[in-house]
Structures are given as C-alpha cells and as structure tokens.
Amino acid sequence: MEIQYVIINFLILLILLFIVGRKTVKRLFGGRYERINSELDRAEEIEKMDMPTLVDPSAEVICADCGDEAEKAQSLVTEKIASIEAFGEREKSEIHRNMIQDARKELFSVMKENVVSLFSYEKYLNEIKELDRQVVDEILKRISLTPGDMAYLKHQEVLYVTLTSAYPLPKDIVDDVDKATTQMLDTVGGKTSLWVLEDPALIGGLKLRIGDTVYDGTVSEELYQFGKNLNCEPILHDDTVGHLIQEFTEKAETFKPHIHQYQLGRVMTVSDGICWMDGLADIMYGEVVEFECGERGMVLDIQQNRIGCVIFGEYEHIESGSKVRRVGRIASVPVGECLLGRVVDAMGNPIDAMGYLPYKETRPVEFKAPGILDRAPVNSPLHTGIKAIDALVPIGKGQRELIIGDRQTGKTAIAIDTIINQKGKDTICIYVAIGQKDTLVAEIKEKLEANGAMEYTTIIAVPASSSAALQYIAPFSGSAMAEYFMYKGKDVLIVYDDLSKHAVAYRELSLLLHRPSGREAYPGDIFYLHSRLLERAAHLSDELGGGSITALPIIETLAGDISAYIPTNVISITDGQIFLDAELFNEGQRPAVNVGLSVSRVGGAAQSPSMKKVSSSLRTRLAQYRELAEFMQFGSDIDDETKKTLASGRLLTEALRQPRYAPVEDDMQTILIFAVSEGYADGISPDEMERFEKDLYRYFREEKAELALEIKQANKFDEELKNSLKEALGEFVTRS
Ligand code: ATP
Ligand code: MG
C-alpha cells in the first residue's frame, strides 16, 4: 500500500513541477531567446545589404605613375643584386626581399597621393559628397550600444558621440544622426552629446564615433586597410617589381570603401615597454592592440579606469595622447608544418633570413590545457639517447620533466641531445630559447643542422636583448605551435630554455604594471604562470588522436639551491626532475646527473621491459657506490667485499659517461648496463671503458643484431632472453 502512495505522490509532484516549471522556464529564457533571434536577424539583414560605393575610381587612375616608380625600383634591385654576386643565395634573397618591401612602400605612397589628388577633382568630389547620405544611412543601421558603453553609462550620464567628415555635412544628415543616437540612448536611460567635426585628412566620407566604437566609412580608413593587407602579403622568391604593379592594379580594382567598425582608445603613458591606455571599452585580457605608429601590444591588465598593455616592438614612437585601436583578436602565432626547420621570434616572425613563412593557420598563444578526460596515461617512452637518463630517470611521451642545475652544468646539452635523438622517430621538436645569447642559438642551430635534426625542429629565439614582453610570451607561443601538432595526433617535444629567465621577465613586467610583489619580489601569480604553461603538455586520449607534448623545462639554480622560490614551484608542477650536479660536472662525470636527487614520477611505465628489468637495481648500486666512495676517502683499510663494490660501482659510473651529440639506442644501452652490472667488464680498468663500450656496440650491431632487436621488442625480459644475452656476452668477453 505504502509504495502505491509513494508512487502517486511522486506523479503528482512531477505534474506540479511540469505546470509550474514550464512557465518559469519560459519566462526566464523566452525574453532572452527572442532577443538573440532578433539580433541574429538584424545581423543577417546587414550582411545582405549592398554597400554604398563612394567612388569608383579606375585602377589606372589610382596606379598612375606607379609604373615609373616601379621601373626605377626594379633597375635598382637588379643593379644591387648584380653587385653582390659574391654573396650566397641566402643573402641575395634577403636583399631581394628588403628591396621589394621598399618598392611596395614606395608604390603605396604614390598610390595614396593619387587618391588624394583624385578627390580634388570636382567630378569626384561631388560624387563623394552625394554619397554621404548613403554612408550615414548605412552607419545608422549598424549602430548599437556595446557592453562597455552600458557599463560606462552606469557611472556617467552622457555618452559622447562624434561625427567627423572630410567636408561640411548638410544639416539634415547631422540631425538624423542626432535623432538616431538620442533615440538609441533613450532606451537605456542615457543622454548623448553630439560633436560635429571636420577633418580634411579623412580625404572623403565620414565616420561616427559612439563611446569608444567607431563606424568608419572614410577613404583614409580604406587606404589604411589597403596598406595593412598589402604588408601582410608574402614576398615570394620570384617577385619582381613588375609583379608588384600587377598586384597593385588588381587590388586597386577592388578598392571600394566599406564601413569599418573598430574600437578606439587613447595612450595615457608609455614607459619601459608598458603602455597605459583609456577607452577601448570592450577590450579583453590577452587581446592585441595596434598603435598609430603600427606597433602592436597585448593587454595584460584591465582596471576600471585604465588598461595596461605590453608593447612587442619599439615604443619610442608611441606618444601619450595618440590613438590605439583594438585589432579584434587574441594574441596568436602562426602554426603548421612550414615552421619546421625555421628560426622564429616570439610572435612567430621568421628571423633566419630564409624568407616568408607560408603559414595557413594561427593559434592563440594562451590556450586551455586538456582536461582529465581528454588525457591518456603516459605509456610510451621518449628516448633521450642519454644512458644516465633513459636508464635512471626515463621520460615518457606527454610527461613534463624538469632539467635543473647550476649554470654551465650541461642543461642545454641534455635538451639538444634529446632533440638530436628524435631523428627518424616521428617526433617534432620545438626549442624555445628565452634570454639566451644569440651566438648560443646560432651554435645550436648549426649543430642541429649538422646532425640532420633541423628538419623536424623549430627554434623560437628571444635573445636577452629583447623586451621582457617578448621573453614572457615566447614559451606560450612555442606551446601554441606544439599544440597544433599534438591535436593532429603527432608527438612533440618542447624545450623551454630556461624558465628562470622567463620568471625574471615576468617579474619585470609585473613590477612595471604595479602589481604587488611577493616572495623574492616575484608576483603572486608566478606559480599559475608556469603551471598553466606546463599543464599544456599532455598525452591525449585515443579519441582525440593520441598526440602528445612532452615538455622539458630548464631551471637554473644558484649554488645547487633547489629550495629557492622558482625551483620549488617548477619542481612541484613537473612530473620529476633531472638534477645536474656542478661537482660531478667538474669531476668530469658528464652528463652530471645526480642519481639521488633525480626522479621521474611517471616515466617508469614508459621504459622498455628489458631496460626496466636491467636498470632496476642500478639506482641503489650507484647510490651505494657514491656513499662508500665518499666514506673511503678517509680510511685506508678496505676489505675485499667493499673493494669489489667500489670497483664495480666505479665501472658503472664510468659506463654512464657520455659525450655530447652521441645518442645511444635503447637496445645498446640495455646491453651495456646489463654487461657492466653483471660483471662482464670486471676485468678492465675504468679508462678502458670507452673502448669496451664501442667494441660491445660494434659486436652486437654486426654479429648479434637479431638478439639486440629481440631485447628491444620483447614484452618480458625472461630467463631465456637473459641466458641468451649472457651467452653472447660470454662470447664477446672471451674474444676481446
Ligand atoms: P648555462 O647555464 O650557461 O645555460 P648549461 O647548464 O646549459 O649552461 P651547457 O651550455 O649545456 O650548460 O654546457 C656547458 C658546457 O659543458 C659546454 O661547453 C658543453 O660543451 C659542455 N658539456 C655539456 N655536456 C657535456 C658532455 N656530456 N660532455 C662533455 N662536455 C659537455
Ligand atoms: Mg643553457
């Protein structure tokens, strides 16, 4: 009986909920739904509308005289290139590119002059004046209040509206604008104050500014857009000035003023690469802004009355009071296969004198890291080719392994060797050099080229001399470039060399942005800075393509102090660290991996079964040896057992030595470590280890290739395999 009551009660409740809930939901969402629909309809209508054509000057008129300029420029180019016959291809193409760029600028200024003089003809002038009416109607159809305007109106009563034209406007146009804007503001209970201005620099047409939003239907704006698009056009190897003329004529044919909409702000102060602005009502964090001089910046601070941004380029030409406009996108960099083999700056512009980067896609520099469900466990190895690392602190694809150590302890060397070892392994590498010397980057590039590693590598070079803003953004750009490949299902290795300098650059920016400083004068969000960067390294699940980003951040310590602020931060973010010991390095034990302090928290799952088995006791044996060796410095009485442990420990340490640029395959590493730890090298002196190692590799490569392959691919390092390896090693030892 009771159950029946419960069911009946439940049904009544459901019906009640349906009746009451339906109305509430409708009330809540109905209004919003209708608003969205009407906005969409309006947007569609605007799309369909025909743009008024201000003027239709023929391409010939606009490009008049361009031909003469072009011929002059072409002869200059030919002359210059002929005079530098002695230079290499690369220098020649660089000069060619620069000259074409100059010629383009020259042509553009001729074109501008032509357009200006065009509008001094009575015929065109009248034509354009007649069209003012159409432009105004068009603008009035588009105007609306932005969220920024609404927010402004909450604190202020009046929203300023400015109507600017090249020539005096008839009264009816001004009245219409006044009426339309007053009406629009009435709906939200605000007032307008209309200013009517004249500015001959606009050449023709008019623009309306409401709050910070500008609806621009002027000829000068069209010219500006034309020039901007032109600068983005690639300069190809076979471009001549003849091509340029053609390009200009084609473009000029489609030169028809449209109505451009953008938001404006004003520069308040500029100093040390930081600019404070006001206006730009709807700007977002991370958005790109453009200054009048053409430089760009990125918004890093939004306060109620002012907006702080970092300037990417030179800030000497930015004046206080000058205009700044929203570009309408978040800072992003070019991505794609075209970046492989190239050296680029923090914004992805090529700096290797190899010309234009033919990219098709860009990605935002800041991007959300994959969530838990998007990730798969780290389960396949990323071999570094360095014995001490692959055996003791193995790295898996998708892992973040920190390389940490004092200065000049071989941190960069490990990263570069790992990149070289990815040859033929279908892994893309990105090396981000932050605050490094230019000569070092050039040297690294040369070495990578010599080892055939540049084909699959991109270098992002931000030298110590570049601004803090660029140093700050470089690792994020690298991450964006890596993500492109990861989401395509590929494996990527990214090296951040080094994050200590990155932290310093960020501290500089934060202090200049007047943010409160915390421990060691770093801002409070420095942990978040590095964690959001390193979280972007991941091994994606199979549904997302199974790609991965393995990150090797580098941190420099002072006198081995890993408990300083930045080292502890990054240690806690990463999945392990390779600690390089200055003492070991100076003793000549290179790579100077400190076995006791180095760990890999997920890498064990990513080792081959044979290597895992062979290296399982290596760590304790090495630690034991170092402890004993230190202790024995003081004593002379050593029993036989200790002597044996010391000798074999010494041999093992010796076997882990490795020169630069000499990666060893995984199977050979396994065989060597097995041979030494099982005592097959006991007869030799430590100095002979190098020869022993070489002979061993040769023997297994040439005579026991099958066994080596078996060791590499075996699912289990069982007794049978162990015995055949022992047999082969016995044969090798008796022979040598
Ligand atoms: P910095 O702190 O200046 O960035 P670093 O820690 O990155 O230095 P590296 O530049 O990689 O160190 O190396 C320092 C020096 O040690 C270089 O001259 C390099 O050639 C040498 N070196 C590094 N690793 C090895 C190695 N395995 N064998 C021999 N020499 C090495
Ligand atoms: Mg270095």
PDB file of N, CA, C and O in Angstrom, residues 341-378:
ATOM      1  N   GLY A 341      62.212  23.568 -39.292  1.00  0.00           N
ATOM      2  CA  GLY A 341      63.453  23.978 -39.934  1.00  0.00           C
ATOM      3  C   GLY A 341      63.691  25.478 -39.852  1.00  0.00           C
ATOM      4  O   GLY A 341      64.651  25.989 -40.413  1.00  0.00           O
ATOM      5  N   ARG A 342      62.790  26.195 -39.157  1.00  0.00           N
ATOM      6  CA  ARG A 342      62.905  27.648 -39.143  1.00  0.00           C
ATOM      7  C   ARG A 342      63.270  28.177 -37.764  1.00  0.00           C
ATOM      8  O   ARG A 342      63.059  27.516 -36.756  1.00  0.00           O
ATOM      9  N   VAL A 343      63.826  29.393 -37.770  1.00  0.00           N
ATOM     10  CA  VAL A 343      64.066  30.093 -36.514  1.00  0.00           C
ATOM     11  C   VAL A 343      63.130  31.300 -36.514  1.00  0.00           C
ATOM     12  O   VAL A 343      63.143  32.092 -37.460  1.00  0.00           O
ATOM     13  N   VAL A 344      62.294  31.409 -35.491  1.00  0.00           N
ATOM     14  CA  VAL A 344      61.323  32.498 -35.457  1.00  0.00           C
ATOM     15  C   VAL A 344      61.437  33.259 -34.132  1.00  0.00           C
ATOM     16  O   VAL A 344      62.052  32.766 -33.183  1.00  0.00           O
ATOM     17  N   ASP A 345      60.841  34.447 -34.100  1.00  0.00           N
ATOM     18  CA  ASP A 345      60.836  35.197 -32.835  1.00  0.00           C
ATOM     19  C   ASP A 345      59.578  34.841 -32.029  1.00  0.00           C
ATOM     20  O   ASP A 345      58.814  33.958 -32.433  1.00  0.00           O
ATOM     21  N   ALA A 346      59.372  35.554 -30.933  1.00  0.00           N
ATOM     22  CA  ALA A 346      58.276  35.169 -30.037  1.00  0.00           C
ATOM     23  C   ALA A 346      56.911  35.271 -30.698  1.00  0.00           C
ATOM     24  O   ALA A 346      55.986  34.573 -30.317  1.00  0.00           O
ATOM     25  N   MET A 347      56.783  36.137 -31.715  1.00  0.00           N
ATOM     26  CA  MET A 347      55.486  36.268 -32.361  1.00  0.00           C
ATOM     27  C   MET A 347      55.386  35.406 -33.614  1.00  0.00           C
ATOM     28  O   MET A 347      54.427  35.501 -34.370  1.00  0.00           O
ATOM     29  N   GLY A 348      56.402  34.583 -33.835  1.00  0.00           N
ATOM     30  CA  GLY A 348      56.363  33.669 -34.979  1.00  0.00           C
ATOM     31  C   GLY A 348      56.857  34.293 -36.275  1.00  0.00           C
ATOM     32  O   GLY A 348      56.673  33.724 -37.350  1.00  0.00           O
ATOM     33  N   ASN A 349      57.501  35.475 -36.194  1.00  0.00           N
ATOM     34  CA  ASN A 349      58.062  36.073 -37.418  1.00  0.00           C
ATOM     35  C   ASN A 349      59.419  35.454 -37.686  1.00  0.00           C
ATOM     36  O   ASN A 349      60.232  35.348 -36.763  1.00  0.00           O
ATOM     37  N   PRO A 350      59.676  35.043 -38.937  1.00  0.00           N
ATOM     38  CA  PRO A 350      60.959  34.404 -39.218  1.00  0.00           C
ATOM     39  C   PRO A 350      62.133  35.362 -39.021  1.00  0.00           C
ATOM     40  O   PRO A 350      62.041  36.535 -39.385  1.00  0.00           O
ATOM     41  N   ILE A 351      63.217  34.838 -38.442  1.00  0.00           N
ATOM     42  CA  ILE A 351      64.400  35.692 -38.259  1.00  0.00           C
ATOM     43  C   ILE A 351      65.636  34.965 -38.777  1.00  0.00           C
ATOM     44  O   ILE A 351      66.738  35.205 -38.339  1.00  0.00           O
ATOM     45  N   ASP A 352      65.423  34.028 -39.702  1.00  0.00           N
ATOM     46  CA  ASP A 352      66.550  33.215 -40.150  1.00  0.00           C
ATOM     47  C   ASP A 352      66.970  33.524 -41.574  1.00  0.00           C
ATOM     48  O   ASP A 352      67.680  32.746 -42.199  1.00  0.00           O
ATOM     49  N   ALA A 353      66.506  34.658 -42.109  1.00  0.00           N
ATOM     50  CA  ALA A 353      66.862  35.054 -43.462  1.00  0.00           C
ATOM     51  C   ALA A 353      66.477  33.993 -44.484  1.00  0.00           C
ATOM     52  O   ALA A 353      67.112  33.858 -45.507  1.00  0.00           O
ATOM     53  N   MET A 354      65.448  33.204 -44.177  1.00  0.00           N
ATOM     54  CA  MET A 354      65.005  32.223 -45.171  1.00  0.00           C
ATOM     55  C   MET A 354      63.666  32.645 -45.776  1.00  0.00           C
ATOM     56  O   MET A 354      62.993  31.862 -46.441  1.00  0.00           O
ATOM     57  N   GLY A 355      63.314  33.914 -45.508  1.00  0.00           N
ATOM     58  CA  GLY A 355      62.156  34.465 -46.185  1.00  0.00           C
ATOM     59  C   GLY A 355      60.832  34.185 -45.526  1.00  0.00           C
ATOM     60  O   GLY A 355      60.743  33.731 -44.395  1.00  0.00           O
ATOM     61  N   TYR A 356      59.831  34.467 -46.318  1.00  0.00           N
ATOM     62  CA  TYR A 356      58.442  34.431 -45.873  1.00  0.00           C
ATOM     63  C   TYR A 356      58.048  33.054 -45.332  1.00  0.00           C
ATOM     64  O   TYR A 356      58.485  32.025 -45.835  1.00  0.00           O
ATOM     65  N   LEU A 357      57.227  33.085 -44.309  1.00  0.00           N
ATOM     66  CA  LEU A 357      56.739  31.847 -43.696  1.00  0.00           C
ATOM     67  C   LEU A 357      55.353  31.557 -44.279  1.00  0.00           C
ATOM     68  O   LEU A 357      54.409  32.272 -43.973  1.00  0.00           O
ATOM     69  N   PRO A 358      55.236  30.538 -45.128  1.00  0.00           N
ATOM     70  CA  PRO A 358      53.938  30.367 -45.821  1.00  0.00           C
ATOM     71  C   PRO A 358      52.899  29.682 -44.940  1.00  0.00           C
ATOM     72  O   PRO A 358      52.452  28.581 -45.218  1.00  0.00           O
ATOM     73  N   TYR A 359      52.490  30.319 -43.847  1.00  0.00           N
ATOM     74  CA  TYR A 359      51.562  29.662 -42.925  1.00  0.00           C
ATOM     75  C   TYR A 359      50.113  29.853 -43.352  1.00  0.00           C
ATOM     76  O   TYR A 359      49.781  30.808 -44.036  1.00  0.00           O
ATOM     77  N   LYS A 360      49.304  28.900 -42.953  1.00  0.00           N
ATOM     78  CA  LYS A 360      47.883  28.997 -43.303  1.00  0.00           C
ATOM     79  C   LYS A 360      47.027  29.197 -42.065  1.00  0.00           C
ATOM     80  O   LYS A 360      45.907  29.650 -42.137  1.00  0.00           O
ATOM     81  N   GLU A 361      47.580  28.817 -40.919  1.00  0.00           N
ATOM     82  CA  GLU A 361      46.772  28.856 -39.697  1.00  0.00           C
ATOM     83  C   GLU A 361      47.505  29.598 -38.597  1.00  0.00           C
ATOM     84  O   GLU A 361      48.730  29.639 -38.583  1.00  0.00           O
ATOM     85  N   THR A 362      46.730  30.120 -37.653  1.00  0.00           N
ATOM     86  CA  THR A 362      47.349  30.671 -36.442  1.00  0.00           C
ATOM     87  C   THR A 362      46.631  30.056 -35.243  1.00  0.00           C
ATOM     88  O   THR A 362      45.540  29.520 -35.378  1.00  0.00           O
ATOM     89  N   ARG A 363      47.282  30.120 -34.094  1.00  0.00           N
ATOM     90  CA  ARG A 363      46.642  29.636 -32.858  1.00  0.00           C
ATOM     91  C   ARG A 363      46.882  30.657 -31.762  1.00  0.00           C
ATOM     92  O   ARG A 363      47.942  31.289 -31.731  1.00  0.00           O
ATOM     93  N   PRO A 364      45.918  30.831 -30.855  1.00  0.00           N
ATOM     94  CA  PRO A 364      46.138  31.781 -29.762  1.00  0.00           C
ATOM     95  C   PRO A 364      47.273  31.324 -28.858  1.00  0.00           C
ATOM     96  O   PRO A 364      47.422  30.117 -28.621  1.00  0.00           O
ATOM     97  N   VAL A 365      48.065  32.266 -28.353  1.00  0.00           N
ATOM     98  CA  VAL A 365      49.207  31.871 -27.526  1.00  0.00           C
ATOM     99  C   VAL A 365      48.753  31.292 -26.185  1.00  0.00           C
ATOM    100  O   VAL A 365      49.387  30.401 -25.642  1.00  0.00           O
ATOM    101  N   GLU A 366      47.646  31.818 -25.672  1.00  0.00           N
ATOM    102  CA  GLU A 366      47.111  31.258 -24.423  1.00  0.00           C
ATOM    103  C   GLU A 366      45.990  30.311 -24.805  1.00  0.00           C
ATOM    104  O   GLU A 366      45.058  30.696 -25.515  1.00  0.00           O
ATOM    105  N   PHE A 367      46.065  29.084 -24.318  1.00  0.00           N
ATOM    106  CA  PHE A 367      45.033  28.113 -24.666  1.00  0.00           C
ATOM    107  C   PHE A 367      44.814  27.192 -23.481  1.00  0.00           C
ATOM    108  O   PHE A 367      45.756  26.886 -22.750  1.00  0.00           O
ATOM    109  N   LYS A 368      43.567  26.765 -23.328  1.00  0.00           N
ATOM    110  CA  LYS A 368      43.226  25.937 -22.169  1.00  0.00           C
ATOM    111  C   LYS A 368      43.904  24.573 -22.299  1.00  0.00           C
ATOM    112  O   LYS A 368      43.896  23.952 -23.359  1.00  0.00           O
ATOM    113  N   ALA A 369      44.475  24.111 -21.194  1.00  0.00           N
ATOM    114  CA  ALA A 369      45.125  22.798 -21.211  1.00  0.00           C
ATOM    115  C   ALA A 369      44.070  21.706 -21.296  1.00  0.00           C
ATOM    116  O   ALA A 369      42.947  21.893 -20.845  1.00  0.00           O
ATOM    117  N   PRO A 370      44.418  20.536 -21.892  1.00  0.00           N
ATOM    118  CA  PRO A 370      43.437  19.450 -21.958  1.00  0.00           C
ATOM    119  C   PRO A 370      42.986  19.026 -20.563  1.00  0.00           C
ATOM    120  O   PRO A 370      43.786  19.011 -19.627  1.00  0.00           O
ATOM    121  N   GLY A 371      41.715  18.682 -20.429  1.00  0.00           N
ATOM    122  CA  GLY A 371      41.180  18.253 -19.132  1.00  0.00           C
ATOM    123  C   GLY A 371      41.527  16.806 -18.828  1.00  0.00           C
ATOM    124  O   GLY A 371      42.162  16.124 -19.635  1.00  0.00           O
ATOM    125  N   ILE A 372      41.091  16.341 -17.682  1.00  0.00           N
ATOM    126  CA  ILE A 372      41.456  14.984 -17.250  1.00  0.00           C
ATOM    127  C   ILE A 372      40.920  13.941 -18.220  1.00  0.00           C
ATOM    128  O   ILE A 372      41.620  13.009 -18.610  1.00  0.00           O
ATOM    129  N   LEU A 373      39.661  14.134 -18.656  1.00  0.00           N
ATOM    130  CA  LEU A 373      39.067  13.123 -19.532  1.00  0.00           C
ATOM    131  C   LEU A 373      39.712  13.098 -20.911  1.00  0.00           C
ATOM    132  O   LEU A 373      39.610  12.114 -21.640  1.00  0.00           O
ATOM    133  N   ASP A 374      40.356  14.201 -21.272  1.00  0.00           N
ATOM    134  CA  ASP A 374      40.982  14.262 -22.599  1.00  0.00           C
ATOM    135  C   ASP A 374      42.343  13.588 -22.604  1.00  0.00           C
ATOM    136  O   ASP A 374      42.971  13.454 -23.647  1.00  0.00           O
ATOM    137  N   ARG A 375      42.815  13.218 -21.432  1.00  0.00           N
ATOM    138  CA  ARG A 375      44.187  12.708 -21.352  1.00  0.00           C
ATOM    139  C   ARG A 375      44.235  11.191 -21.239  1.00  0.00           C
ATOM    140  O   ARG A 375      43.328  10.569 -20.710  1.00  0.00           O
ATOM    141  N   ALA A 376      45.371  10.641 -21.707  1.00  0.00           N
ATOM    142  CA  ALA A 376      45.633   9.214 -21.522  1.00  0.00           C
ATOM    143  C   ALA A 376      46.883   9.118 -20.660  1.00  0.00           C
ATOM    144  O   ALA A 376      47.676  10.060 -20.609  1.00  0.00           O
ATOM    145  N   PRO A 377      47.071   7.994 -19.962  1.00  0.00           N
ATOM    146  CA  PRO A 377      48.293   7.886 -19.146  1.00  0.00           C
ATOM    147  C   PRO A 377      49.542   7.894 -20.017  1.00  0.00           C
ATOM    148  O   PRO A 377      49.479   7.544 -21.195  1.00  0.00           O
ATOM    149  N   VAL A 378      50.643   8.297 -19.407  1.00  0.00           N
ATOM    150  CA  VAL A 378      51.916   8.278 -20.133  1.00  0.00           C
ATOM    151  C   VAL A 378      52.350   6.819 -20.243  1.00  0.00           C
ATOM    152  O   VAL A 378      52.521   6.147 -19.234  1.00  0.00           O
TER     153      VAL A 378
END
